């Protein structure tokens, strides 16, 4: 096979493989393929509308430009002429220049207008369609978990429960470094910044579980900083909300296990067996609750201050749960 043909065949194979890899990545990410997750809220629907407008315009421009490039490459190919031969030199084409300046201006103006129409509704409620009063949840980003505090005192870790079809407002803050709250199917990202409270509004259109991930690199365990929003039918939510409040007040809830699994297990393993952090089983510190409290509140050599600012309910729930590791080995 002549080397020129071999080179072309090789290039074709590389392009075809690249196409396969890209298609695979695009389709494997989510059942929706190239489209973003959801949208499962009116707010995320507006974000997706903007996404599709940008994809349509940039996709059309890509096909137009690359198509013209291929046509010109084929049509004006060398055909045996000398490599040093100059083509005809053309100067001035006022109409053409005006057209290729005006079209991008019109496209950009259309994008800006569309975004400005959609923008006000992205982080606000459509009060006319709300089915009941709103719920406000305090969201604390911490290395490396999310802590949720409800108005009735209920605390949740990593999994937030909300009523579906109800307006929910999140007051998002951080206790240590910058994090970013992000559940793609429900809303855009919003930064969790120490000393500042950001507000995010959304309403889940359906019941279900919506997964997300901290969107800001916040340290060595950042990839494990996951978040989940579980939207329940309103009556289910209300009965859970009330019974969980009673259980947490009386110390019979699973808050201790939830806190351990969401906070400690990231580094120490779900059975306290160690991993990134040391093995907890049989550690003498479990006989000294005050030492554990100090460690949780202030952190250790490598350990972040995961329990800084915890109220007594969460601290006591965790202390009760970790007693199981004192004798185990
Ligand atoms: Cu984070």
GROMACS .gro file of C-alpha atoms and ligand atoms in nm:
model
  330
    1UNK     CA    1   0.000   0.000   0.000
    2UNK     CA    2   0.147   0.342  -0.089
    3UNK     CA    3   0.241   0.545   0.220
    4UNK     CA    4  -0.006   0.827   0.133
    5UNK     CA    5  -0.298   0.584   0.124
    6UNK     CA    6  -0.178   0.420   0.443
    7UNK     CA    7  -0.164   0.756   0.619
    8UNK     CA    8  -0.516   0.842   0.505
    9UNK     CA    9  -0.652   0.505   0.614
   10UNK     CA   10  -0.483   0.549   0.954
   11UNK     CA   11  -0.630   0.897   0.995
   12UNK     CA   12  -0.975   0.766   0.905
   13UNK     CA   13  -0.950   0.491   1.166
   14UNK     CA   14  -0.842   0.743   1.434
   15UNK     CA   15  -1.133   0.974   1.348
   16UNK     CA   16  -1.382   0.685   1.351
   17UNK     CA   17  -1.253   0.559   1.688
   18UNK     CA   18  -1.268   0.911   1.832
   19UNK     CA   19  -1.629   0.938   1.715
   20UNK     CA   20  -1.715   0.608   1.881
   21UNK     CA   21  -1.548   0.710   2.208
   22UNK     CA   22  -1.728   1.045   2.215
   23UNK     CA   23  -2.066   0.887   2.137
   24UNK     CA   24  -2.007   0.627   2.408
   25UNK     CA   25  -1.914   0.888   2.669
   26UNK     CA   26  -2.215   1.102   2.576
   27UNK     CA   27  -2.464   0.817   2.594
   28UNK     CA   28  -2.318   0.631   2.893
   29UNK     CA   29  -2.330   0.935   3.125
   30UNK     CA   30  -2.703   0.939   3.176
   31UNK     CA   31  -3.010   0.780   3.018
   32UNK     CA   32  -3.084   1.120   2.867
   33UNK     CA   33  -2.765   1.110   2.657
   34UNK     CA   34  -2.634   1.453   2.570
   35UNK     CA   35  -2.905   1.640   2.757
   36UNK     CA   36  -2.858   1.753   3.118
   37UNK     CA   37  -3.017   1.552   3.401
   38UNK     CA   38  -3.384   1.621   3.456
   39UNK     CA   39  -3.516   1.881   3.440
   40UNK     CA   40  -3.735   1.801   3.742
   41UNK     CA   41  -3.816   2.152   3.858
   42UNK     CA   42  -3.944   2.467   3.683
   43UNK     CA   43  -3.610   2.630   3.766
   44UNK     CA   44  -3.404   2.352   3.605
   45UNK     CA   45  -3.637   2.360   3.302
   46UNK     CA   46  -3.539   2.721   3.239
   47UNK     CA   47  -3.169   2.630   3.265
   48UNK     CA   48  -3.222   2.346   3.017
   49UNK     CA   49  -3.405   2.578   2.774
   50UNK     CA   50  -3.094   2.798   2.762
   51UNK     CA   51  -2.871   2.491   2.724
   52UNK     CA   52  -3.066   2.366   2.420
   53UNK     CA   53  -3.073   2.709   2.255
   54UNK     CA   54  -2.693   2.731   2.286
   55UNK     CA   55  -2.647   2.373   2.162
   56UNK     CA   56  -2.874   2.441   1.860
   57UNK     CA   57  -2.697   2.764   1.760
   58UNK     CA   58  -2.342   2.645   1.818
   59UNK     CA   59  -2.422   2.307   1.656
   60UNK     CA   60  -2.559   2.479   1.344
   61UNK     CA   61  -2.253   2.707   1.326
   62UNK     CA   62  -2.022   2.405   1.369
   63UNK     CA   63  -2.189   2.214   1.084
   64UNK     CA   64  -2.192   2.522   0.858
   65UNK     CA   65  -1.826   2.611   0.916
   66UNK     CA   66  -1.691   2.254   0.903
   67UNK     CA   67  -1.910   2.172   0.600
   68UNK     CA   68  -1.780   2.479   0.412
   69UNK     CA   69  -1.425   2.383   0.511
   70UNK     CA   70  -1.463   2.034   0.365
   71UNK     CA   71  -1.627   2.168   0.045
   72UNK     CA   72  -1.343   2.418  -0.005
   73UNK     CA   73  -1.072   2.163   0.069
   74UNK     CA   74  -1.215   1.930  -0.197
   75UNK     CA   75  -1.310   2.193  -0.454
   76UNK     CA   76  -0.989   2.397  -0.442
   77UNK     CA   77  -0.746   2.113  -0.394
   78UNK     CA   78  -0.402   2.125  -0.551
   79UNK     CA   79  -0.476   1.927  -0.871
   80UNK     CA   80  -0.109   1.902  -0.959
   81UNK     CA   81  -0.037   2.276  -0.960
   82UNK     CA   82   0.293   2.402  -0.826
   83UNK     CA   83   0.298   2.449  -0.446
   84UNK     CA   84   0.451   2.797  -0.490
   85UNK     CA   85   0.178   2.915  -0.731
   86UNK     CA   86  -0.027   3.198  -0.574
   87UNK     CA   87  -0.406   3.197  -0.610
   88UNK     CA   88  -0.599   3.504  -0.731
   89UNK     CA   89  -0.571   3.795  -0.482
   90UNK     CA   90  -0.914   3.943  -0.410
   91UNK     CA   91  -0.955   4.274  -0.223
   92UNK     CA   92  -1.276   4.422  -0.088
   93UNK     CA   93  -1.617   4.257  -0.070
   94UNK     CA   94  -1.816   4.511   0.129
   95UNK     CA   95  -2.148   4.328   0.114
   96UNK     CA   96  -1.996   4.000   0.224
   97UNK     CA   97  -1.805   4.166   0.508
   98UNK     CA   98  -2.119   4.342   0.631
   99UNK     CA   99  -2.311   4.014   0.623
  100UNK     CA  100  -2.053   3.817   0.822
  101UNK     CA  101  -2.036   4.096   1.079
  102UNK     CA  102  -2.412   4.143   1.110
  103UNK     CA  103  -2.503   3.774   1.146
  104UNK     CA  104  -2.292   3.713   1.463
  105UNK     CA  105  -2.428   4.037   1.614
  106UNK     CA  106  -2.785   3.919   1.553
  107UNK     CA  107  -2.707   3.571   1.694
  108UNK     CA  108  -2.545   3.714   2.009
  109UNK     CA  109  -2.833   3.960   2.059
  110UNK     CA  110  -3.083   3.672   2.027
  111UNK     CA  111  -2.892   3.465   2.287
  112UNK     CA  112  -2.867   3.760   2.529
  113UNK     CA  113  -3.241   3.838   2.488
  114UNK     CA  114  -3.340   3.474   2.547
  115UNK     CA  115  -3.117   3.445   2.857
  116UNK     CA  116  -3.249   3.774   2.999
  117UNK     CA  117  -3.607   3.647   2.959
  118UNK     CA  118  -3.528   3.314   3.133
  119UNK     CA  119  -3.293   3.445   3.402
  120UNK     CA  120  -3.535   3.601   3.654
  121UNK     CA  121  -3.726   3.271   3.690
  122UNK     CA  122  -3.420   3.054   3.754
  123UNK     CA  123  -3.381   3.137   4.122
  124UNK     CA  124  -3.735   3.234   4.219
  125UNK     CA  125  -4.072   3.078   4.290
  126UNK     CA  126  -4.371   3.074   4.064
  127UNK     CA  127  -4.600   3.159   4.357
  128UNK     CA  128  -4.921   3.117   4.154
  129UNK     CA  129  -4.858   2.743   4.112
  130UNK     CA  130  -4.722   2.659   4.456
  131UNK     CA  131  -4.927   2.393   4.631
  132UNK     CA  132  -4.852   2.496   4.990
  133UNK     CA  133  -4.621   2.686   5.221
  134UNK     CA  134  -4.252   2.679   5.151
  135UNK     CA  135  -3.996   2.486   5.348
  136UNK     CA  136  -3.663   2.646   5.437
  137UNK     CA  137  -3.365   2.420   5.502
  138UNK     CA  138  -3.026   2.536   5.624
  139UNK     CA  139  -2.751   2.369   5.420
  140UNK     CA  140  -2.401   2.360   5.570
  141UNK     CA  141  -2.114   2.256   5.347
  142UNK     CA  142  -1.835   2.095   5.545
  143UNK     CA  143  -1.524   1.891   5.472
  144UNK     CA  144  -1.656   1.650   5.341
  145UNK     CA  145  -2.029   1.625   5.385
  146UNK     CA  146  -2.352   1.822   5.375
  147UNK     CA  147  -2.539   1.893   5.699
  148UNK     CA  148  -2.906   1.992   5.675
  149UNK     CA  149  -3.095   2.166   5.954
  150UNK     CA  150  -3.474   2.197   5.937
  151UNK     CA  151  -3.688   2.465   6.106
  152UNK     CA  152  -3.820   2.212   6.362
  153UNK     CA  153  -3.465   2.114   6.462
  154UNK     CA  154  -3.439   1.793   6.258
  155UNK     CA  155  -3.084   1.731   6.135
  156UNK     CA  156  -2.997   1.526   5.830
  157UNK     CA  157  -2.660   1.440   5.679
  158UNK     CA  158  -2.601   1.408   5.303
  159UNK     CA  159  -2.966   1.317   5.232
  160UNK     CA  160  -3.222   1.596   5.230
  161UNK     CA  161  -3.589   1.509   5.237
  162UNK     CA  162  -3.840   1.754   5.093
  163UNK     CA  163  -4.208   1.750   4.993
  164UNK     CA  164  -4.256   1.719   4.616
  165UNK     CA  165  -4.449   1.998   4.441
  166UNK     CA  166  -4.371   2.242   4.721
  167UNK     CA  167  -4.145   2.542   4.714
  168UNK     CA  168  -3.819   2.483   4.898
  169UNK     CA  169  -3.567   2.750   4.990
  170UNK     CA  170  -3.214   2.660   5.088
  171UNK     CA  171  -2.995   2.886   5.302
  172UNK     CA  172  -2.651   2.768   5.199
  173UNK     CA  173  -2.336   2.837   5.395
  174UNK     CA  174  -2.003   2.673   5.479
  175UNK     CA  175  -1.823   2.603   5.805
  176UNK     CA  176  -1.473   2.566   5.661
  177UNK     CA  177  -1.378   2.616   5.295
  178UNK     CA  178  -1.572   2.694   4.977
  179UNK     CA  179  -1.807   2.419   4.860
  180UNK     CA  180  -2.078   2.426   4.596
  181UNK     CA  181  -2.425   2.280   4.634
  182UNK     CA  182  -2.536   2.112   4.311
  183UNK     CA  183  -2.827   1.881   4.230
  184UNK     CA  184  -2.834   1.913   3.850
  185UNK     CA  185  -3.190   1.784   3.795
  186UNK     CA  186  -3.334   2.042   4.036
  187UNK     CA  187  -3.124   2.358   4.014
  188UNK     CA  188  -2.795   2.512   3.912
  189UNK     CA  189  -2.486   2.526   4.134
  190UNK     CA  190  -2.465   2.767   4.424
  191UNK     CA  191  -2.150   2.829   4.625
  192UNK     CA  192  -2.133   2.753   4.996
  193UNK     CA  193  -1.902   3.022   5.134
  194UNK     CA  194  -1.785   3.063   5.497
  195UNK     CA  195  -1.942   3.367   5.662
  196UNK     CA  196  -2.199   3.419   5.388
  197UNK     CA  197  -2.544   3.273   5.328
  198UNK     CA  198  -2.660   3.215   4.970
  199UNK     CA  199  -3.020   3.135   4.886
  200UNK     CA  200  -3.143   2.880   4.636
  201UNK     CA  201  -3.506   2.825   4.544
  202UNK     CA  202  -3.664   2.531   4.367
  203UNK     CA  203  -3.964   2.303   4.358
  204UNK     CA  204  -3.931   1.934   4.268
  205UNK     CA  205  -4.193   1.853   4.004
  206UNK     CA  206  -4.214   1.487   4.102
  207UNK     CA  207  -4.131   1.246   4.380
  208UNK     CA  208  -3.798   1.066   4.351
  209UNK     CA  209  -3.434   1.074   4.444
  210UNK     CA  210  -3.209   1.335   4.287
  211UNK     CA  211  -2.835   1.299   4.318
  212UNK     CA  212  -2.565   1.557   4.320
  213UNK     CA  213  -2.207   1.629   4.412
  214UNK     CA  214  -2.014   1.913   4.567
  215UNK     CA  215  -1.922   2.129   4.268
  216UNK     CA  216  -1.614   2.298   4.414
  217UNK     CA  217  -1.283   2.124   4.478
  218UNK     CA  218  -1.268   2.144   4.857
  219UNK     CA  219  -0.992   1.903   4.963
  220UNK     CA  220  -0.869   1.545   4.940
  221UNK     CA  221  -1.209   1.379   4.996
  222UNK     CA  222  -1.402   1.617   4.770
  223UNK     CA  223  -1.511   1.337   4.529
  224UNK     CA  224  -1.692   1.170   4.819
  225UNK     CA  225  -1.889   1.481   4.907
  226UNK     CA  226  -2.216   1.364   4.762
  227UNK     CA  227  -2.561   1.505   4.821
  228UNK     CA  228  -2.905   1.358   4.767
  229UNK     CA  229  -3.248   1.518   4.764
  230UNK     CA  230  -3.539   1.284   4.820
  231UNK     CA  231  -3.875   1.434   4.720
  232UNK     CA  232  -4.166   1.261   4.897
  233UNK     CA  233  -4.541   1.298   4.861
  234UNK     CA  234  -4.644   1.578   5.095
  235UNK     CA  235  -4.829   1.355   5.345
  236UNK     CA  236  -4.532   1.113   5.365
  237UNK     CA  237  -4.298   1.405   5.416
  238UNK     CA  238  -4.510   1.555   5.694
  239UNK     CA  239  -4.539   1.228   5.885
  240UNK     CA  240  -4.163   1.164   5.852
  241UNK     CA  241  -4.087   1.525   5.951
  242UNK     CA  242  -4.294   1.504   6.270
  243UNK     CA  243  -4.188   1.154   6.375
  244UNK     CA  244  -3.819   1.229   6.302
  245UNK     CA  245  -3.840   1.540   6.522
  246UNK     CA  246  -3.979   1.330   6.810
  247UNK     CA  247  -3.718   1.057   6.755
  248UNK     CA  248  -3.429   1.304   6.748
  249UNK     CA  249  -3.555   1.479   7.061
  250UNK     CA  250  -3.576   1.152   7.249
  251UNK     CA  251  -3.245   1.022   7.109
  252UNK     CA  252  -3.402   0.722   6.937
  253UNK     CA  253  -3.341   0.828   6.576
  254UNK     CA  254  -3.065   0.706   6.346
  255UNK     CA  255  -2.896   1.048   6.353
  256UNK     CA  256  -2.582   0.898   6.509
  257UNK     CA  257  -2.545   0.636   6.236
  258UNK     CA  258  -2.633   0.889   5.966
  259UNK     CA  259  -2.369   1.127   6.099
  260UNK     CA  260  -2.107   0.853   6.125
  261UNK     CA  261  -2.181   0.720   5.774
  262UNK     CA  262  -2.186   1.065   5.618
  263UNK     CA  263  -1.904   1.227   5.813
  264UNK     CA  264  -1.661   0.975   5.966
  265UNK     CA  265  -1.695   0.679   5.726
  266UNK     CA  266  -1.563   0.887   5.435
  267UNK     CA  267  -1.214   0.846   5.583
  268UNK     CA  268  -1.250   0.576   5.851
  269UNK     CA  269  -1.477   0.328   5.670
  270UNK     CA  270  -1.838   0.230   5.748
  271UNK     CA  271  -1.724  -0.028   6.006
  272UNK     CA  272  -1.456   0.203   6.147
  273UNK     CA  273  -1.203  -0.028   5.983
  274UNK     CA  274  -0.986   0.255   5.853
  275UNK     CA  275  -0.905   0.364   5.502
  276UNK     CA  276  -0.779   0.711   5.438
  277UNK     CA  277  -0.801   0.770   5.815
  278UNK     CA  278  -0.683   0.529   6.087
  279UNK     CA  279  -0.869   0.220   6.209
  280UNK     CA  280  -1.110   0.323   6.485
  281UNK     CA  281  -1.179  -0.021   6.629
  282UNK     CA  282  -1.059  -0.056   6.985
  283UNK     CA  283  -0.925   0.299   6.995
  284UNK     CA  284  -0.897   0.411   7.362
  285UNK     CA  285  -1.037   0.755   7.275
  286UNK     CA  286  -1.388   0.606   7.274
  287UNK     CA  287  -1.370   0.585   7.654
  288UNK     CA  288  -1.312   0.961   7.673
  289UNK     CA  289  -1.614   1.145   7.529
  290UNK     CA  290  -1.459   1.484   7.602
  291UNK     CA  291  -1.149   1.395   7.399
  292UNK     CA  292  -1.367   1.288   7.104
  293UNK     CA  293  -1.564   1.612   7.128
  294UNK     CA  294  -1.244   1.817   7.126
  295UNK     CA  295  -1.112   1.622   6.827
  296UNK     CA  296  -1.439   1.663   6.634
  297UNK     CA  297  -1.464   2.035   6.713
  298UNK     CA  298  -1.101   2.128   6.653
  299UNK     CA  299  -0.976   1.863   6.412
  300UNK     CA  300  -0.653   1.666   6.428
  301UNK     CA  301  -0.326   1.661   6.237
  302UNK     CA  302  -0.488   1.551   5.911
  303UNK     CA  303  -0.849   1.548   6.023
  304UNK     CA  304  -1.070   1.848   5.948
  305UNK     CA  305  -1.281   1.994   6.230
  306UNK     CA  306  -1.584   1.798   6.110
  307UNK     CA  307  -1.792   1.869   6.421
  308UNK     CA  308  -1.726   2.239   6.462
  309UNK     CA  309  -2.054   2.411   6.542
  310UNK     CA  310  -2.255   2.090   6.588
  311UNK     CA  311  -2.534   2.128   6.837
  312UNK     CA  312  -2.562   1.895   7.137
  313UNK     CA  313  -2.820   1.676   6.962
  314UNK     CA  314  -2.589   1.579   6.677
  315UNK     CA  315  -2.280   1.549   6.897
  316UNK     CA  316  -2.457   1.325   7.151
  317UNK     CA  317  -2.611   1.110   6.879
  318UNK     CA  318  -2.268   1.047   6.729
  319UNK     CA  319  -2.104   0.979   7.067
  320UNK     CA  320  -2.372   0.723   7.144
  321UNK     CA  321  -2.324   0.553   6.807
  322UNK     CA  322  -1.942   0.532   6.814
  323UNK     CA  323  -1.940   0.355   7.151
  324UNK     CA  324  -1.967   0.037   6.947
  325UNK     CA  325  -1.607   0.081   6.830
  326UNK     CA  326  -1.455   0.106   7.177
  327UNK     CA  327  -1.421  -0.268   7.233
  328UNK     CA  328  -1.434  -0.400   6.879
  329UNK     CA  329  -1.122  -0.499   6.694
  330LIG    CU1  330  -1.704   2.031   4.898
   0.00000   0.00000   0.00000
